[in-house]
PDB file of C-alpha atoms in Angstrom:
ATOM      1  CA  UNK X   1    -101.194 -28.823 -32.898  1.00  0.00           C
ATOM      2  CA  UNK X   2    -102.712 -29.061 -29.453  1.00  0.00           C
ATOM      3  CA  UNK X   3    -104.553 -25.734 -29.848  1.00  0.00           C
ATOM      4  CA  UNK X   4    -105.494 -24.263 -26.472  1.00  0.00           C
ATOM      5  CA  UNK X   5    -104.819 -26.382 -23.404  1.00  0.00           C
ATOM      6  CA  UNK X   6    -105.757 -25.735 -19.782  1.00  0.00           C
ATOM      7  CA  UNK X   7    -104.327 -27.118 -16.562  1.00  0.00           C
ATOM      8  CA  UNK X   8    -105.830 -28.487 -14.352  1.00  0.00           C
ATOM      9  CA  UNK X   9    -109.153 -29.875 -15.587  1.00  0.00           C
ATOM     10  CA  UNK X  10    -110.717 -30.028 -12.128  1.00  0.00           C
ATOM     11  CA  UNK X  11    -109.874 -28.519  -8.781  1.00  0.00           C
ATOM     12  CA  UNK X  12    -111.485 -28.259  -5.371  1.00  0.00           C
ATOM     13  CA  UNK X  13    -110.343 -25.487  -3.034  1.00  0.00           C
ATOM     14  CA  UNK X  14    -111.231 -24.412   0.454  1.00  0.00           C
ATOM     15  CA  UNK X  15    -112.239 -20.817   1.075  1.00  0.00           C
ATOM     16  CA  UNK X  16    -109.155 -18.645   1.384  1.00  0.00           C
ATOM     17  CA  UNK X  17    -106.810 -20.909  -0.545  1.00  0.00           C
ATOM     18  CA  UNK X  18    -104.985 -19.694  -3.609  1.00  0.00           C
ATOM     19  CA  UNK X  19    -104.334 -21.328  -6.953  1.00  0.00           C
ATOM     20  CA  UNK X  20    -103.172 -20.653 -10.485  1.00  0.00           C
ATOM     21  CA  UNK X  21    -104.800 -21.858 -13.670  1.00  0.00           C
ATOM     22  CA  UNK X  22    -102.511 -22.275 -16.647  1.00  0.00           C
ATOM     23  CA  UNK X  23    -103.491 -21.706 -20.259  1.00  0.00           C
ATOM     24  CA  UNK X  24    -101.192 -22.491 -23.155  1.00  0.00           C
ATOM     25  CA  UNK X  25    -101.679 -22.038 -26.901  1.00  0.00           C
ATOM     26  CA  UNK X  26     -99.449 -23.192 -29.728  1.00  0.00           C
ATOM     27  CA  UNK X  27    -101.017 -21.140 -32.528  1.00  0.00           C
ATOM     28  CA  UNK X  28     -98.877 -18.021 -32.045  1.00  0.00           C
ATOM     29  CA  UNK X  29    -101.989 -15.964 -31.287  1.00  0.00           C
ATOM     30  CA  UNK X  30    -101.602 -12.417 -30.045  1.00  0.00           C
ATOM     31  CA  UNK X  31    -104.762 -12.195 -27.971  1.00  0.00           C
ATOM     32  CA  UNK X  32    -105.694 -14.347 -25.003  1.00  0.00           C
ATOM     33  CA  UNK X  33    -108.707 -14.297 -22.700  1.00  0.00           C
ATOM     34  CA  UNK X  34    -110.011 -15.777 -19.472  1.00  0.00           C
ATOM     35  CA  UNK X  35    -113.756 -16.318 -19.061  1.00  0.00           C
ATOM     36  CA  UNK X  36    -115.952 -17.819 -16.432  1.00  0.00           C
ATOM     37  CA  UNK X  37    -119.130 -19.691 -17.320  1.00  0.00           C
ATOM     38  CA  UNK X  38    -122.033 -19.882 -14.924  1.00  0.00           C
ATOM     39  CA  UNK X  39    -125.461 -21.420 -15.613  1.00  0.00           C
ATOM     40  CA  UNK X  40    -127.773 -19.068 -17.489  1.00  0.00           C
ATOM     41  CA  UNK X  41    -125.154 -16.329 -17.752  1.00  0.00           C
ATOM     42  CA  UNK X  42    -123.142 -17.261 -20.809  1.00  0.00           C
ATOM     43  CA  UNK X  43    -119.462 -16.425 -20.684  1.00  0.00           C
ATOM     44  CA  UNK X  44    -118.170 -13.426 -18.804  1.00  0.00           C
ATOM     45  CA  UNK X  45    -114.746 -11.981 -19.475  1.00  0.00           C
ATOM     46  CA  UNK X  46    -112.428 -11.858 -16.474  1.00  0.00           C
ATOM     47  CA  UNK X  47    -109.182 -10.536 -17.942  1.00  0.00           C
ATOM     48  CA  UNK X  48    -107.577 -10.440 -21.339  1.00  0.00           C
ATOM     49  CA  UNK X  49    -104.216  -9.785 -22.969  1.00  0.00           C
ATOM     50  CA  UNK X  50    -103.397  -8.187 -26.303  1.00  0.00           C
ATOM     51  CA  UNK X  51     -99.785  -9.304 -26.274  1.00  0.00           C
ATOM     52  CA  UNK X  52     -96.882 -10.582 -24.245  1.00  0.00           C
ATOM     53  CA  UNK X  53     -96.411  -8.563 -21.088  1.00  0.00           C
ATOM     54  CA  UNK X  54     -99.790  -6.791 -21.301  1.00  0.00           C
ATOM     55  CA  UNK X  55    -103.031  -7.524 -19.484  1.00  0.00           C
ATOM     56  CA  UNK X  56    -106.328  -5.723 -19.013  1.00  0.00           C
ATOM     57  CA  UNK X  57    -109.481  -6.088 -16.931  1.00  0.00           C
ATOM     58  CA  UNK X  58    -112.636  -7.524 -18.353  1.00  0.00           C
ATOM     59  CA  UNK X  59    -116.181  -7.551 -17.066  1.00  0.00           C
ATOM     60  CA  UNK X  60    -115.652  -9.420 -13.780  1.00  0.00           C
ATOM     61  CA  UNK X  61    -112.002  -9.002 -12.698  1.00  0.00           C
ATOM     62  CA  UNK X  62    -112.383  -8.743  -8.928  1.00  0.00           C
ATOM     63  CA  UNK X  63    -110.633 -11.506  -6.995  1.00  0.00           C
ATOM     64  CA  UNK X  64    -108.497 -12.562  -9.949  1.00  0.00           C
ATOM     65  CA  UNK X  65    -105.067 -11.651 -11.255  1.00  0.00           C
ATOM     66  CA  UNK X  66    -103.366 -12.601 -14.512  1.00  0.00           C
ATOM     67  CA  UNK X  67     -99.945 -12.625 -16.082  1.00  0.00           C
ATOM     68  CA  UNK X  68     -98.650 -13.115 -19.603  1.00  0.00           C
ATOM     69  CA  UNK X  69     -94.906 -13.426 -19.340  1.00  0.00           C
ATOM     70  CA  UNK X  70     -94.678 -15.521 -22.484  1.00  0.00           C
ATOM     71  CA  UNK X  71     -96.764 -15.124 -25.626  1.00  0.00           C
ATOM     72  CA  UNK X  72     -98.013 -18.693 -25.489  1.00  0.00           C
ATOM     73  CA  UNK X  73     -99.059 -18.723 -21.828  1.00  0.00           C
ATOM     74  CA  UNK X  74    -101.748 -16.861 -19.895  1.00  0.00           C
ATOM     75  CA  UNK X  75    -102.056 -17.511 -16.164  1.00  0.00           C
ATOM     76  CA  UNK X  76    -105.115 -16.829 -14.036  1.00  0.00           C
ATOM     77  CA  UNK X  77    -104.599 -16.545 -10.282  1.00  0.00           C
ATOM     78  CA  UNK X  78    -107.053 -16.649  -7.426  1.00  0.00           C
ATOM     79  CA  UNK X  79    -105.431 -15.023  -4.404  1.00  0.00           C
ATOM     80  CA  UNK X  80    -108.021 -15.970  -1.793  1.00  0.00           C
ATOM     81  CA  UNK X  81    -110.718 -18.230  -3.179  1.00  0.00           C
ATOM     82  CA  UNK X  82    -114.364 -17.624  -2.310  1.00  0.00           C
ATOM     83  CA  UNK X  83    -117.432 -19.837  -2.906  1.00  0.00           C
ATOM     84  CA  UNK X  84    -118.661 -17.241  -5.436  1.00  0.00           C
ATOM     85  CA  UNK X  85    -115.718 -18.212  -7.622  1.00  0.00           C
ATOM     86  CA  UNK X  86    -117.070 -21.716  -8.088  1.00  0.00           C
ATOM     87  CA  UNK X  87    -117.418 -21.887 -11.850  1.00  0.00           C
ATOM     88  CA  UNK X  88    -116.078 -23.332 -15.068  1.00  0.00           C
ATOM     89  CA  UNK X  89    -113.147 -21.302 -16.388  1.00  0.00           C
ATOM     90  CA  UNK X  90    -112.314 -21.101 -20.061  1.00  0.00           C
ATOM     91  CA  UNK X  91    -109.243 -19.749 -21.730  1.00  0.00           C
ATOM     92  CA  UNK X  92    -109.373 -18.592 -25.327  1.00  0.00           C
ATOM     93  CA  UNK X  93    -107.043 -17.091 -27.901  1.00  0.00           C
ATOM     94  CA  UNK X  94    -107.471 -15.209 -31.158  1.00  0.00           C
ATOM     95  CA  UNK X  95    -105.292 -13.834 -33.880  1.00  0.00           C
ATOM     96  CA  UNK X  96    -104.466 -10.832 -35.976  1.00  0.00           C
ATOM     97  CA  UNK X  97    -105.907 -10.861 -39.458  1.00  0.00           C
ATOM     98  CA  UNK X  98    -108.575  -9.159 -41.495  1.00  0.00           C
ATOM     99  CA  UNK X  99    -110.874  -9.055 -38.482  1.00  0.00           C
ATOM    100  CA  UNK X 100    -108.173  -7.828 -36.171  1.00  0.00           C
ATOM    101  CA  UNK X 101    -109.171  -8.233 -32.577  1.00  0.00           C
ATOM    102  CA  UNK X 102    -112.625  -9.397 -33.674  1.00  0.00           C
ATOM    103  CA  UNK X 103    -111.574 -12.639 -35.211  1.00  0.00           C
ATOM    104  CA  UNK X 104    -113.053 -15.780 -33.782  1.00  0.00           C
ATOM    105  CA  UNK X 105    -111.718 -17.179 -30.557  1.00  0.00           C
ATOM    106  CA  UNK X 106    -110.312 -20.649 -29.986  1.00  0.00           C
ATOM    107  CA  UNK X 107    -111.251 -22.159 -26.658  1.00  0.00           C
ATOM    108  CA  UNK X 108    -109.621 -24.570 -24.280  1.00  0.00           C
ATOM    109  CA  UNK X 109    -111.577 -27.467 -22.717  1.00  0.00           C
ATOM    110  CA  UNK X 110    -112.179 -25.636 -19.439  1.00  0.00           C
ATOM    111  CA  UNK X 111    -111.315 -26.005 -15.763  1.00  0.00           C
ATOM    112  CA  UNK X 112    -114.067 -26.864 -13.323  1.00  0.00           C
ATOM    113  CA  UNK X 113    -113.338 -25.179 -10.001  1.00  0.00           C
ATOM    114  CA  UNK X 114    -115.251 -25.748  -6.793  1.00  0.00           C
ATOM    115  CA  UNK X 115    -114.621 -23.587  -3.744  1.00  0.00           C
ATOM    116  CA  UNK X 116    -115.960 -24.995  -0.491  1.00  0.00           C
TER     117      UNK X 116
ATOM    118  CA  UNK M   1    -124.571  -0.815 -23.689  1.00  0.00           C
ATOM    119  CA  UNK M   2    -124.000  -3.645 -26.110  1.00  0.00           C
ATOM    120  CA  UNK M   3    -125.929  -6.815 -25.387  1.00  0.00           C
ATOM    121  CA  UNK M   4    -126.870 -10.146 -26.892  1.00  0.00           C
ATOM    122  CA  UNK M   5    -130.187 -11.851 -26.239  1.00  0.00           C
ATOM    123  CA  UNK M   6    -131.014 -15.453 -26.907  1.00  0.00           C
ATOM    124  CA  UNK M   7    -134.710 -15.654 -26.069  1.00  0.00           C
ATOM    125  CA  UNK M   8    -134.904 -19.440 -25.818  1.00  0.00           C
ATOM    126  CA  UNK M   9    -133.172 -21.097 -22.882  1.00  0.00           C
ATOM    127  CA  UNK M  10    -133.780 -24.514 -24.381  1.00  0.00           C
ATOM    128  CA  UNK M  11    -135.374 -25.990 -27.503  1.00  0.00           C
ATOM    129  CA  UNK M  12    -136.359 -29.557 -28.322  1.00  0.00           C
ATOM    130  CA  UNK M  13    -136.641 -30.717 -31.913  1.00  0.00           C
ATOM    131  CA  UNK M  14    -137.107 -34.095 -33.519  1.00  0.00           C
ATOM    132  CA  UNK M  15    -134.266 -35.626 -35.465  1.00  0.00           C
ATOM    133  CA  UNK M  16    -134.635 -34.670 -39.111  1.00  0.00           C
ATOM    134  CA  UNK M  17    -136.684 -31.561 -38.368  1.00  0.00           C
ATOM    135  CA  UNK M  18    -135.528 -28.047 -39.165  1.00  0.00           C
ATOM    136  CA  UNK M  19    -134.023 -25.780 -36.538  1.00  0.00           C
ATOM    137  CA  UNK M  20    -133.886 -22.067 -35.948  1.00  0.00           C
ATOM    138  CA  UNK M  21    -132.160 -20.529 -32.934  1.00  0.00           C
ATOM    139  CA  UNK M  22    -132.804 -16.870 -32.315  1.00  0.00           C
ATOM    140  CA  UNK M  23    -130.297 -14.164 -31.493  1.00  0.00           C
ATOM    141  CA  UNK M  24    -130.879 -10.441 -31.112  1.00  0.00           C
ATOM    142  CA  UNK M  25    -128.195  -7.906 -30.404  1.00  0.00           C
ATOM    143  CA  UNK M  26    -128.035  -4.326 -29.314  1.00  0.00           C
ATOM    144  CA  UNK M  27    -125.228  -2.464 -30.969  1.00  0.00           C
ATOM    145  CA  UNK M  28    -124.739   0.952 -32.523  1.00  0.00           C
ATOM    146  CA  UNK M  29    -122.504   0.090 -35.457  1.00  0.00           C
ATOM    147  CA  UNK M  30    -122.135  -2.833 -37.829  1.00  0.00           C
ATOM    148  CA  UNK M  31    -121.348  -5.718 -35.554  1.00  0.00           C
ATOM    149  CA  UNK M  32    -119.069  -8.678 -35.867  1.00  0.00           C
ATOM    150  CA  UNK M  33    -121.326 -11.670 -35.156  1.00  0.00           C
ATOM    151  CA  UNK M  34    -120.571 -15.254 -34.245  1.00  0.00           C
ATOM    152  CA  UNK M  35    -122.272 -18.505 -33.403  1.00  0.00           C
ATOM    153  CA  UNK M  36    -120.416 -21.016 -31.234  1.00  0.00           C
ATOM    154  CA  UNK M  37    -121.387 -24.533 -30.173  1.00  0.00           C
ATOM    155  CA  UNK M  38    -120.467 -26.208 -26.895  1.00  0.00           C
ATOM    156  CA  UNK M  39    -120.793 -29.954 -26.470  1.00  0.00           C
ATOM    157  CA  UNK M  40    -121.055 -31.260 -22.904  1.00  0.00           C
ATOM    158  CA  UNK M  41    -117.777 -30.973 -21.038  1.00  0.00           C
ATOM    159  CA  UNK M  42    -116.076 -29.203 -23.927  1.00  0.00           C
ATOM    160  CA  UNK M  43    -114.967 -25.723 -24.833  1.00  0.00           C
ATOM    161  CA  UNK M  44    -116.714 -23.587 -27.425  1.00  0.00           C
ATOM    162  CA  UNK M  45    -116.187 -24.177 -31.128  1.00  0.00           C
ATOM    163  CA  UNK M  46    -116.921 -21.651 -33.861  1.00  0.00           C
ATOM    164  CA  UNK M  47    -119.816 -22.559 -36.168  1.00  0.00           C
ATOM    165  CA  UNK M  48    -119.818 -19.450 -38.333  1.00  0.00           C
ATOM    166  CA  UNK M  49    -119.165 -15.723 -38.336  1.00  0.00           C
ATOM    167  CA  UNK M  50    -120.350 -12.561 -40.043  1.00  0.00           C
ATOM    168  CA  UNK M  51    -118.125  -9.563 -40.583  1.00  0.00           C
ATOM    169  CA  UNK M  52    -119.524  -7.948 -43.749  1.00  0.00           C
ATOM    170  CA  UNK M  53    -120.820  -8.745 -47.214  1.00  0.00           C
ATOM    171  CA  UNK M  54    -123.383 -11.413 -47.945  1.00  0.00           C
ATOM    172  CA  UNK M  55    -125.868 -11.460 -45.079  1.00  0.00           C
ATOM    173  CA  UNK M  56    -126.399 -15.228 -45.349  1.00  0.00           C
ATOM    174  CA  UNK M  57    -123.351 -17.046 -44.069  1.00  0.00           C
ATOM    175  CA  UNK M  58    -122.572 -20.727 -44.182  1.00  0.00           C
ATOM    176  CA  UNK M  59    -120.823 -22.563 -41.412  1.00  0.00           C
ATOM    177  CA  UNK M  60    -119.638 -25.972 -40.440  1.00  0.00           C
ATOM    178  CA  UNK M  61    -121.868 -28.993 -39.819  1.00  0.00           C
ATOM    179  CA  UNK M  62    -124.526 -27.729 -42.232  1.00  0.00           C
ATOM    180  CA  UNK M  63    -125.449 -24.615 -40.232  1.00  0.00           C
ATOM    181  CA  UNK M  64    -126.197 -21.207 -41.682  1.00  0.00           C
ATOM    182  CA  UNK M  65    -127.148 -17.842 -40.237  1.00  0.00           C
ATOM    183  CA  UNK M  66    -128.712 -14.710 -41.631  1.00  0.00           C
ATOM    184  CA  UNK M  67    -127.852 -11.182 -40.542  1.00  0.00           C
ATOM    185  CA  UNK M  68    -130.863  -8.861 -40.602  1.00  0.00           C
ATOM    186  CA  UNK M  69    -129.848  -5.338 -39.726  1.00  0.00           C
ATOM    187  CA  UNK M  70    -133.432  -4.047 -39.616  1.00  0.00           C
ATOM    188  CA  UNK M  71    -134.329  -6.611 -36.972  1.00  0.00           C
ATOM    189  CA  UNK M  72    -130.955  -6.614 -35.178  1.00  0.00           C
ATOM    190  CA  UNK M  73    -130.990 -10.375 -35.515  1.00  0.00           C
ATOM    191  CA  UNK M  74    -128.571 -13.126 -36.424  1.00  0.00           C
ATOM    192  CA  UNK M  75    -130.574 -16.349 -36.303  1.00  0.00           C
ATOM    193  CA  UNK M  76    -128.981 -19.745 -36.740  1.00  0.00           C
ATOM    194  CA  UNK M  77    -130.640 -22.357 -38.932  1.00  0.00           C
ATOM    195  CA  UNK M  78    -130.216 -25.937 -39.989  1.00  0.00           C
ATOM    196  CA  UNK M  79    -132.575 -27.701 -42.405  1.00  0.00           C
ATOM    197  CA  UNK M  80    -132.321 -31.162 -40.844  1.00  0.00           C
ATOM    198  CA  UNK M  81    -131.117 -31.762 -37.311  1.00  0.00           C
ATOM    199  CA  UNK M  82    -129.034 -34.782 -36.364  1.00  0.00           C
ATOM    200  CA  UNK M  83    -128.850 -36.307 -32.886  1.00  0.00           C
ATOM    201  CA  UNK M  84    -125.206 -35.207 -32.680  1.00  0.00           C
ATOM    202  CA  UNK M  85    -126.329 -31.563 -32.855  1.00  0.00           C
ATOM    203  CA  UNK M  86    -127.548 -31.746 -29.269  1.00  0.00           C
ATOM    204  CA  UNK M  87    -125.423 -29.137 -27.494  1.00  0.00           C
ATOM    205  CA  UNK M  88    -125.509 -25.585 -26.219  1.00  0.00           C
ATOM    206  CA  UNK M  89    -125.328 -22.773 -28.737  1.00  0.00           C
ATOM    207  CA  UNK M  90    -124.007 -19.301 -28.065  1.00  0.00           C
ATOM    208  CA  UNK M  91    -124.468 -16.175 -30.117  1.00  0.00           C
ATOM    209  CA  UNK M  92    -121.764 -13.530 -29.678  1.00  0.00           C
ATOM    210  CA  UNK M  93    -121.040  -9.961 -30.726  1.00  0.00           C
ATOM    211  CA  UNK M  94    -117.593  -8.435 -30.946  1.00  0.00           C
ATOM    212  CA  UNK M  95    -117.282  -5.292 -28.909  1.00  0.00           C
ATOM    213  CA  UNK M  96    -115.416  -2.581 -30.765  1.00  0.00           C
ATOM    214  CA  UNK M  97    -114.869  -0.769 -27.487  1.00  0.00           C
ATOM    215  CA  UNK M  98    -111.773  -2.881 -27.090  1.00  0.00           C
ATOM    216  CA  UNK M  99    -111.035  -6.509 -27.745  1.00  0.00           C
ATOM    217  CA  UNK M 100    -114.130  -7.854 -26.119  1.00  0.00           C
ATOM    218  CA  UNK M 101    -116.732 -10.328 -27.292  1.00  0.00           C
ATOM    219  CA  UNK M 102    -120.130 -10.380 -25.614  1.00  0.00           C
ATOM    220  CA  UNK M 103    -121.810 -13.749 -25.377  1.00  0.00           C
ATOM    221  CA  UNK M 104    -125.484 -14.511 -25.066  1.00  0.00           C
ATOM    222  CA  UNK M 105    -126.704 -16.756 -22.262  1.00  0.00           C
ATOM    223  CA  UNK M 106    -126.948 -19.715 -24.609  1.00  0.00           C
ATOM    224  CA  UNK M 107    -129.678 -21.986 -25.962  1.00  0.00           C
ATOM    225  CA  UNK M 108    -129.547 -25.656 -25.116  1.00  0.00           C
ATOM    226  CA  UNK M 109    -130.732 -27.879 -27.953  1.00  0.00           C
ATOM    227  CA  UNK M 110    -132.264 -31.264 -27.242  1.00  0.00           C
ATOM    228  CA  UNK M 111    -132.844 -33.690 -30.117  1.00  0.00           C
ATOM    229  CA  UNK M 112    -135.429 -36.427 -29.768  1.00  0.00           C
ATOM    230  CA  UNK M 113    -135.512 -39.579 -31.830  1.00  0.00           C
TER     231      UNK M 113
END
C-alpha cells in the first residue's frame, strides 16, 4: 500500500496564479484533511472531509477550496495565490473505528509551495 | 477554547540520555491525545495515542507517555535516546467539537554524540 500520496512535492507560483494539490489514499479511509505547516505554528487545519462528496471548513480556510468527488482523493485548490500561502501543505486521512473521528491520522509527505 | 502547549521549542540531549518532552492541553472533557514525530522532509507519523484506560501508554520506537488529568499533561518519555530520534515532535488533542485535531507548535529534538 502506498498510504497517503501527494502531488506535486514542490511548486513555485507567482502571485495571482492558481493551482491544485492532489491527495490520494489507498486505505479506504472515510476522513481526509488538508493542513498547512508554518514555522513555530504547528499544523493548522484548512479544510476537511467526512466522506465522499462532503467538505467542511477548518481553522484557516480563506483563499482555499477543496473537493472530494471520489473517496480516495481530496483536492486542495488555490484560486489566486498570495505570498501568505507560502507553506508546506500536508494531507492526512483517518478511519472509522473505536475512536471514530478521533482515530490517528495518516499523513502524506507534504507539498512545499512557494508563492513569489 | 481547546489548546495544546509544548513549552520547549527545542531540546538537546546526549545520545543514551533520557528524554522527556512536555505537553499541556486545555480541554473540558476527557481528551483523545496523540504524539506524532516528523523527520526532516517527511510527513507526521504516529508514535502513540491515549483514548482511555491505563494512563501510561506505550508507543513505537521505545517511547511512552503518561496522561495526568490533574496536571492536564501528556508528556512523552524515552529512557535512552538514539541519534535517529532527532526529529520534531508534535503533541495533539482531538477536538470533539467536530472531527478536528489540534496540534501543538512542536518540539525539535537534537541529539548530540
